[in-house]
């Protein structure tokens, strides 16, 4: 599917370049195992750090239990005398973790590494025990696509031997051929020496496949119990081979290594024991009955002491078993641990082989992608939390066991602060600003800068979520406890957290809307600053190329330019509470805000400041967003601003200027205000009092500004071209006369024509007057009257008209053309926002979609298909889900008793009232929709619904849970239960309530990667597949290096690479790419989004393409299941997917299932005549080929012919083709028998 534009501003400003973006260097290394043999590591990038290399080594089973260590490189001993060489001690060099591999001059290709243990500290002991508990729960597995080398000596003396082994090692590449291709299968057939044996084998395989397919059900059942295949069932045709749910088949949980391991009650050691080296005491309850060991941890390791339950004796026991690590000690004292610890890793290796066989990826691929761990334990980012609305029945988080360590951690939870007792508080603002100020001239600098920004933003979001959790649990007190609760503010972990103000009137809406607009303003200003930096970097690169080889400083390279700064910002919603978390401006908590103000106003225009340096920074920053100057009259003085009056520029103690309160960086939406009299002055003109606005500020989206700017440029270009053509046509008569005269004079006419062609091609388009909008027009602030103000008013009016007259019809047309797919509420929101349309226009979109259902529009250029039924249904669901969010917020404000004491009871009761049509709840929902959605009347949902047959409860439940952060159990809920006292949802069905976050983190961590992918799409459309593949792989490399291999954009790039490889007739490599995308999305816990549904579809069709139909069907069924769960049974892809399945079944000669699929596709195509015609043609083909029922085939083809004739006309090639098939079927029907008609 097409990706919605994340930033139209940056895409419009950046030039696309065809030369390669980056060339990557790699290095091959090995590591010395405890048994002395070297082990060849996977290929490493030279741009990786030594710390990353260390983490990779410590993932190996041989080293995973080791902590407090460092890496050293073994230096080869160059000596021809073998006897002397053996006597010499092998030298080694310490590798510093902060360095890049390319910066380690002592490291060479083919060198061998060794892990050297350091001494423990008290904190190191805690980390060591936690690491042991972690690997017991998540055992590591060896890298299956690397190998052993002969010996350390051979490896270090002869790097060529490593180079030979390196050639046999699979390098992690998207083009790996891990799946048997159709060519290899055919070769296997040809090499068989026994044709009879081969025929019997193929017959048995076909019989087994048909037996498996007979168990499947059509249509695909849509139940929540089938959401996690392999959790409790593998029924309903959703085979476990579709990846989802594999990680919950955890047989390793049955392997008991020890009963418990915890810190003893004898901790901390007395001072006298600390002086002799005791760091901590550990109690181990072994798996053997009544076996309890007390262990002393020291600087050098661990030993068993002589303590007992009530007797403290820290001296070594008779058999102390001194060991360097806890694993070594346990293996000595507990035979069960020694045996089961090995079994644990064997079971992990078995599971890894199962994963590799199902995903087509090697274990190192999965480690590199970060997809080996369970999603609930690894990917805990805000976006994943919002999408996770179901948890499997066997999820480890739903089981609860006795664990003293977990109890200790829960009681001493630092809520995001690690090591606070050691004074390790992070200065988030300073870190963030330093990352922003990093140079970005070269592509390497750009990658390092983007990686640093991405990392600090994600860490800030995680820290903010932990801080909010501490506030909700009462751990963090407010800094202003004497103020009313709705204005409480908090400072924790160097993060400033405030509440969106709660009041008894409708201004609650205004406060929430203002926080959304403020975050949008932060993102817009960040994007504008990125555009400015990109321009400056381009200029610097040009100067660098011009001064290449000249020993002179480059202007602008050595000095940082001052710029406007924003704060790291995140909005966190949790059960009706909205928290605004920001980094702290240096010095703002020690001084009054007025003392630091250098721009804007803190009192809504009573006093306004505009210092010269700040004024220049604002002018430069807002220029890409077409914001113009505003001349204000404040206390009789004229003051100029390039921002709304209520925006603020604060100078911090670090001398940076920070922009705050950016909620009004776009103009007002006049469509909202023109019909509301309370926003008009006495003369009838719109005048908005920003301070006392009764509800909320209706603003235009920033995407609309960029779209309209390009729209003006295109209109200007077309206008000038049209004027030029008219001018040329008027002078045509004079030119003809001139040509006649030239012929009489003997001058060649060809020269005159060529001059005319050159004049036409050389037309220069005069640039249109740049749009500059005064953001303070239509407000009650006193302003100086001038021509610029009148122009700004006209621009705002034009923007409002452009939104309604151009963008909304354009979106409707794109949805009908399927160029902008709308599958669920999330894709609907993205589609509207990318077109600059606010969500308050949902009623207009809904009514337009409803009016176009079943309507086919024809034109000279294309045919617009009927609007999918699911679009209107999704619009209603989105409005209801967002209204439920406001009900929860209102109940939180009203202090509903059960909401804070027993949230699960409140949520279960709310969901029951929602799906049982409680008048009490639905009257509140109707009231909310009357306020925000212009009194839209629901037709599908509610007690008075007239189209209730189109209500799909699972789709509504999913969206309500996503928007409000509700997590439920995946069981089959009885939505038909309407009896009094009966409950659809029980409190135990509410598994969790997770925070829903909005942050300023961009979708693409590095914009150049997005540009590469967009360029690849252009090349693909031009059928230049080689260049498209090159650019797509560049995008994949950039994203993997900047963010991490475990990022959703990596999955996007993998999927697109797979598409290109399929066009290059390499289905096996395409299948590997698509399966990598699928595996990554599954491990990112994005199990029910549109992208993973399409990934299942792609994998299924590629399996079918290479002849593995038995593996194709489960993926196609999974795709159908997910898409219907997202958007209901009548989404735009449902009928087409059933037709694909029918085609797969037909080619396997399983016609019974093919007929079922076609009939189901025909039902899903209701209201879409064109899709119905396609279904009937497929049905006719199956009838003719399978049952020889040519009469019925003729009837189906005739129905399709009537549709094509009406849409395309009788002379259209498609209509003629259908007529020919009708004649063929009719002839066979008259004969009554005959050979099957083949298409």
mmCIF file with all atom_site columns, N, CA, C and O in Angstrom, residues 683-712:
data_model
loop_
_atom_site.group_PDB
_atom_site.id
_atom_site.type_symbol
_atom_site.label_atom_id
_atom_site.label_alt_id
_atom_site.label_comp_id
_atom_site.label_asym_id
_atom_site.label_entity_id
_atom_site.label_seq_id
_atom_site.pdbx_PDB_ins_code
_atom_site.Cartn_x
_atom_site.Cartn_y
_atom_site.Cartn_z
_atom_site.occupancy
_atom_site.B_iso_or_equiv
_atom_site.pdbx_formal_charge
_atom_site.auth_seq_id
_atom_site.auth_comp_id
_atom_site.auth_asym_id
_atom_site.auth_atom_id
_atom_site.pdbx_PDB_model_num
ATOM 1   N N  . UNK A 1 683 ? -19.572 44.103 13.587 1.00 0.00 ? 683 UNK A N  1
ATOM 2   C CA . UNK A 1 683 ? -19.681 44.373 12.153 1.00 0.00 ? 683 UNK A CA 1
ATOM 3   C C  . UNK A 1 683 ? -19.893 43.092 11.345 1.00 0.00 ? 683 UNK A C  1
ATOM 4   O O  . UNK A 1 683 ? -19.950 43.156 10.120 1.00 0.00 ? 683 UNK A O  1
ATOM 5   N N  . UNK A 1 684 ? -20.002 41.961 11.999 1.00 0.00 ? 684 UNK A N  1
ATOM 6   C CA . UNK A 1 684 ? -20.275 40.707 11.305 1.00 0.00 ? 684 UNK A CA 1
ATOM 7   C C  . UNK A 1 684 ? -19.037 39.974 10.828 1.00 0.00 ? 684 UNK A C  1
ATOM 8   O O  . UNK A 1 684 ? -19.159 38.921 10.186 1.00 0.00 ? 684 UNK A O  1
ATOM 9   N N  . UNK A 1 685 ? -17.848 40.461 11.136 1.00 0.00 ? 685 UNK A N  1
ATOM 10  C CA . UNK A 1 685 ? -16.620 39.800 10.714 1.00 0.00 ? 685 UNK A CA 1
ATOM 11  C C  . UNK A 1 685 ? -16.150 38.819 11.789 1.00 0.00 ? 685 UNK A C  1
ATOM 12  O O  . UNK A 1 685 ? -16.429 38.996 12.973 1.00 0.00 ? 685 UNK A O  1
ATOM 13  N N  . UNK A 1 686 ? -15.433 37.808 11.328 1.00 0.00 ? 686 UNK A N  1
ATOM 14  C CA . UNK A 1 686 ? -14.908 36.811 12.269 1.00 0.00 ? 686 UNK A CA 1
ATOM 15  C C  . UNK A 1 686 ? -13.822 37.446 13.127 1.00 0.00 ? 686 UNK A C  1
ATOM 16  O O  . UNK A 1 686 ? -12.866 38.029 12.619 1.00 0.00 ? 686 UNK A O  1
ATOM 17  N N  . UNK A 1 687 ? -13.967 37.324 14.419 1.00 0.00 ? 687 UNK A N  1
ATOM 18  C CA . UNK A 1 687 ? -12.976 37.845 15.369 1.00 0.00 ? 687 UNK A CA 1
ATOM 19  C C  . UNK A 1 687 ? -12.924 36.893 16.555 1.00 0.00 ? 687 UNK A C  1
ATOM 20  O O  . UNK A 1 687 ? -13.916 36.734 17.261 1.00 0.00 ? 687 UNK A O  1
ATOM 21  N N  . UNK A 1 688 ? -11.769 36.273 16.756 1.00 0.00 ? 688 UNK A N  1
ATOM 22  C CA . UNK A 1 688 ? -11.630 35.208 17.746 1.00 0.00 ? 688 UNK A CA 1
ATOM 23  C C  . UNK A 1 688 ? -10.784 35.714 18.899 1.00 0.00 ? 688 UNK A C  1
ATOM 24  O O  . UNK A 1 688 ? -9.668  36.215 18.700 1.00 0.00 ? 688 UNK A O  1
ATOM 25  N N  . UNK A 1 689 ? -11.335 35.607 20.090 1.00 0.00 ? 689 UNK A N  1
ATOM 26  C CA . UNK A 1 689 ? -10.584 35.941 21.292 1.00 0.00 ? 689 UNK A CA 1
ATOM 27  C C  . UNK A 1 689 ? -9.863  34.673 21.746 1.00 0.00 ? 689 UNK A C  1
ATOM 28  O O  . UNK A 1 689 ? -10.476 33.744 22.276 1.00 0.00 ? 689 UNK A O  1
ATOM 29  N N  . UNK A 1 690 ? -8.559  34.607 21.504 1.00 0.00 ? 690 UNK A N  1
ATOM 30  C CA . UNK A 1 690 ? -7.793  33.400 21.773 1.00 0.00 ? 690 UNK A CA 1
ATOM 31  C C  . UNK A 1 690 ? -7.819  33.046 23.254 1.00 0.00 ? 690 UNK A C  1
ATOM 32  O O  . UNK A 1 690 ? -7.873  31.870 23.632 1.00 0.00 ? 690 UNK A O  1
ATOM 33  N N  . UNK A 1 691 ? -7.855  34.034 24.098 1.00 0.00 ? 691 UNK A N  1
ATOM 34  C CA . UNK A 1 691 ? -7.789  33.780 25.539 1.00 0.00 ? 691 UNK A CA 1
ATOM 35  C C  . UNK A 1 691 ? -9.090  33.192 26.079 1.00 0.00 ? 691 UNK A C  1
ATOM 36  O O  . UNK A 1 691 ? -9.084  32.324 26.937 1.00 0.00 ? 691 UNK A O  1
ATOM 37  N N  . UNK A 1 692 ? -10.232 33.663 25.558 1.00 0.00 ? 692 UNK A N  1
ATOM 38  C CA . UNK A 1 692 ? -11.518 33.259 26.122 1.00 0.00 ? 692 UNK A CA 1
ATOM 39  C C  . UNK A 1 692 ? -12.340 32.431 25.147 1.00 0.00 ? 692 UNK A C  1
ATOM 40  O O  . UNK A 1 692 ? -13.559 32.427 25.201 1.00 0.00 ? 692 UNK A O  1
ATOM 41  N N  . UNK A 1 693 ? -11.689 31.749 24.197 1.00 0.00 ? 693 UNK A N  1
ATOM 42  C CA . UNK A 1 693 ? -12.425 30.902 23.260 1.00 0.00 ? 693 UNK A CA 1
ATOM 43  C C  . UNK A 1 693 ? -13.189 29.830 24.044 1.00 0.00 ? 693 UNK A C  1
ATOM 44  O O  . UNK A 1 693 ? -12.621 29.145 24.890 1.00 0.00 ? 693 UNK A O  1
ATOM 45  N N  . UNK A 1 694 ? -14.496 29.699 23.784 1.00 0.00 ? 694 UNK A N  1
ATOM 46  C CA . UNK A 1 694 ? -15.369 28.882 24.630 1.00 0.00 ? 694 UNK A CA 1
ATOM 47  C C  . UNK A 1 694 ? -15.087 27.390 24.495 1.00 0.00 ? 694 UNK A C  1
ATOM 48  O O  . UNK A 1 694 ? -15.298 26.644 25.437 1.00 0.00 ? 694 UNK A O  1
ATOM 49  N N  . UNK A 1 695 ? -14.653 26.944 23.315 1.00 0.00 ? 695 UNK A N  1
ATOM 50  C CA . UNK A 1 695 ? -14.442 25.509 23.159 1.00 0.00 ? 695 UNK A CA 1
ATOM 51  C C  . UNK A 1 695 ? -12.989 25.215 22.832 1.00 0.00 ? 695 UNK A C  1
ATOM 52  O O  . UNK A 1 695 ? -12.188 24.909 23.691 1.00 0.00 ? 695 UNK A O  1
ATOM 53  N N  . UNK A 1 696 ? -12.627 25.301 21.593 1.00 0.00 ? 696 UNK A N  1
ATOM 54  C CA . UNK A 1 696 ? -11.242 25.029 21.231 1.00 0.00 ? 696 UNK A CA 1
ATOM 55  C C  . UNK A 1 696 ? -10.920 25.775 19.954 1.00 0.00 ? 696 UNK A C  1
ATOM 56  O O  . UNK A 1 696 ? -11.800 26.270 19.248 1.00 0.00 ? 696 UNK A O  1
ATOM 57  N N  . UNK A 1 697 ? -9.650  25.861 19.642 1.00 0.00 ? 697 UNK A N  1
ATOM 58  C CA . UNK A 1 697 ? -9.194  26.580 18.463 1.00 0.00 ? 697 UNK A CA 1
ATOM 59  C C  . UNK A 1 697 ? -9.206  25.644 17.267 1.00 0.00 ? 697 UNK A C  1
ATOM 60  O O  . UNK A 1 697 ? -8.490  24.654 17.251 1.00 0.00 ? 697 UNK A O  1
ATOM 61  N N  . UNK A 1 698 ? -10.049 25.969 16.280 1.00 0.00 ? 698 UNK A N  1
ATOM 62  C CA . UNK A 1 698 ? -10.125 25.168 15.055 1.00 0.00 ? 698 UNK A CA 1
ATOM 63  C C  . UNK A 1 698 ? -9.084  25.709 14.080 1.00 0.00 ? 698 UNK A C  1
ATOM 64  O O  . UNK A 1 698 ? -9.262  26.777 13.492 1.00 0.00 ? 698 UNK A O  1
ATOM 65  N N  . UNK A 1 699 ? -8.005  24.968 13.921 1.00 0.00 ? 699 UNK A N  1
ATOM 66  C CA . UNK A 1 699 ? -6.901  25.399 13.078 1.00 0.00 ? 699 UNK A CA 1
ATOM 67  C C  . UNK A 1 699 ? -6.761  24.465 11.881 1.00 0.00 ? 699 UNK A C  1
ATOM 68  O O  . UNK A 1 699 ? -7.196  23.312 11.912 1.00 0.00 ? 699 UNK A O  1
ATOM 69  N N  . UNK A 1 700 ? -6.151  24.976 10.835 1.00 0.00 ? 700 UNK A N  1
ATOM 70  C CA . UNK A 1 700 ? -5.833  24.157 9.672  1.00 0.00 ? 700 UNK A CA 1
ATOM 71  C C  . UNK A 1 700 ? -4.575  23.348 9.953  1.00 0.00 ? 700 UNK A C  1
ATOM 72  O O  . UNK A 1 700 ? -3.717  23.746 10.741 1.00 0.00 ? 700 UNK A O  1
ATOM 73  N N  . UNK A 1 701 ? -4.466  22.217 9.291  1.00 0.00 ? 701 UNK A N  1
ATOM 74  C CA . UNK A 1 701 ? -3.304  21.362 9.485  1.00 0.00 ? 701 UNK A CA 1
ATOM 75  C C  . UNK A 1 701 ? -2.118  21.865 8.660  1.00 0.00 ? 701 UNK A C  1
ATOM 76  O O  . UNK A 1 701 ? -2.301  22.453 7.590  1.00 0.00 ? 701 UNK A O  1
ATOM 77  N N  . UNK A 1 702 ? -0.890  21.642 9.138  1.00 0.00 ? 702 UNK A N  1
ATOM 78  C CA . UNK A 1 702 ? 0.290   22.108 8.391  1.00 0.00 ? 702 UNK A CA 1
ATOM 79  C C  . UNK A 1 702 ? 0.428   21.456 7.021  1.00 0.00 ? 702 UNK A C  1
ATOM 80  O O  . UNK A 1 702 ? 0.959   22.070 6.096  1.00 0.00 ? 702 UNK A O  1
ATOM 81  N N  . UNK A 1 703 ? -0.058  20.202 6.867  1.00 0.00 ? 703 UNK A N  1
ATOM 82  C CA . UNK A 1 703 ? 0.025   19.557 5.558  1.00 0.00 ? 703 UNK A CA 1
ATOM 83  C C  . UNK A 1 703 ? -0.774  20.337 4.514  1.00 0.00 ? 703 UNK A C  1
ATOM 84  O O  . UNK A 1 703 ? -0.383  20.386 3.343  1.00 0.00 ? 703 UNK A O  1
ATOM 85  N N  . UNK A 1 704 ? -1.880  20.935 4.944  1.00 0.00 ? 704 UNK A N  1
ATOM 86  C CA . UNK A 1 704 ? -2.712  21.687 3.996  1.00 0.00 ? 704 UNK A CA 1
ATOM 87  C C  . UNK A 1 704 ? -1.966  22.908 3.471  1.00 0.00 ? 704 UNK A C  1
ATOM 88  O O  . UNK A 1 704 ? -2.109  23.271 2.295  1.00 0.00 ? 704 UNK A O  1
ATOM 89  N N  . UNK A 1 705 ? -1.179  23.545 4.307  1.00 0.00 ? 705 UNK A N  1
ATOM 90  C CA . UNK A 1 705 ? -0.424  24.730 3.880  1.00 0.00 ? 705 UNK A CA 1
ATOM 91  C C  . UNK A 1 705 ? 0.544   24.351 2.760  1.00 0.00 ? 705 UNK A C  1
ATOM 92  O O  . UNK A 1 705 ? 0.642   25.042 1.739  1.00 0.00 ? 705 UNK A O  1
ATOM 93  N N  . UNK A 1 706 ? 1.260   23.238 2.945  1.00 0.00 ? 706 UNK A N  1
ATOM 94  C CA . UNK A 1 706 ? 2.212   22.815 1.929  1.00 0.00 ? 706 UNK A CA 1
ATOM 95  C C  . UNK A 1 706 ? 1.511   22.385 0.641  1.00 0.00 ? 706 UNK A C  1
ATOM 96  O O  . UNK A 1 706 ? 1.976   22.695 -0.463 1.00 0.00 ? 706 UNK A O  1
ATOM 97  N N  . UNK A 1 707 ? 0.411   21.681 0.768  1.00 0.00 ? 707 UNK A N  1
ATOM 98  C CA . UNK A 1 707 ? -0.329  21.254 -0.418 1.00 0.00 ? 707 UNK A CA 1
ATOM 99  C C  . UNK A 1 707 ? -0.866  22.451 -1.191 1.00 0.00 ? 707 UNK A C  1
ATOM 100 O O  . UNK A 1 707 ? -0.827  22.479 -2.431 1.00 0.00 ? 707 UNK A O  1
ATOM 101 N N  . UNK A 1 708 ? -1.357  23.441 -0.468 1.00 0.00 ? 708 UNK A N  1
ATOM 102 C CA . UNK A 1 708 ? -1.900  24.616 -1.154 1.00 0.00 ? 708 UNK A CA 1
ATOM 103 C C  . UNK A 1 708 ? -0.794  25.435 -1.810 1.00 0.00 ? 708 UNK A C  1
ATOM 104 O O  . UNK A 1 708 ? -0.992  26.002 -2.900 1.00 0.00 ? 708 UNK A O  1
ATOM 105 N N  . UNK A 1 709 ? 0.377   25.500 -1.183 1.00 0.00 ? 709 UNK A N  1
ATOM 106 C CA . UNK A 1 709 ? 1.492   26.236 -1.791 1.00 0.00 ? 709 UNK A CA 1
ATOM 107 C C  . UNK A 1 709 ? 1.878   25.605 -3.125 1.00 0.00 ? 709 UNK A C  1
ATOM 108 O O  . UNK A 1 709 ? 2.118   26.315 -4.123 1.00 0.00 ? 709 UNK A O  1
ATOM 109 N N  . UNK A 1 710 ? 1.959   24.283 -3.179 1.00 0.00 ? 710 UNK A N  1
ATOM 110 C CA . UNK A 1 710 ? 2.263   23.617 -4.449 1.00 0.00 ? 710 UNK A CA 1
ATOM 111 C C  . UNK A 1 710 ? 1.115   23.761 -5.445 1.00 0.00 ? 710 UNK A C  1
ATOM 112 O O  . UNK A 1 710 ? 1.344   23.861 -6.657 1.00 0.00 ? 710 UNK A O  1
ATOM 113 N N  . UNK A 1 711 ? -0.106  23.780 -4.943 1.00 0.00 ? 711 UNK A N  1
ATOM 114 C CA . UNK A 1 711 ? -1.282  23.964 -5.797 1.00 0.00 ? 711 UNK A CA 1
ATOM 115 C C  . UNK A 1 711 ? -1.232  25.333 -6.476 1.00 0.00 ? 711 UNK A C  1
ATOM 116 O O  . UNK A 1 711 ? -1.525  25.451 -7.678 1.00 0.00 ? 711 UNK A O  1
ATOM 117 N N  . UNK A 1 712 ? -0.820  26.371 -5.731 1.00 0.00 ? 712 UNK A N  1
ATOM 118 C CA . UNK A 1 712 ? -0.700  27.715 -6.307 1.00 0.00 ? 712 UNK A CA 1
ATOM 119 C C  . UNK A 1 712 ? 0.378   27.745 -7.393 1.00 0.00 ? 712 UNK A C  1
ATOM 120 O O  . UNK A 1 712 ? 0.207   28.365 -8.446 1.00 0.00 ? 712 UNK A O  1
#
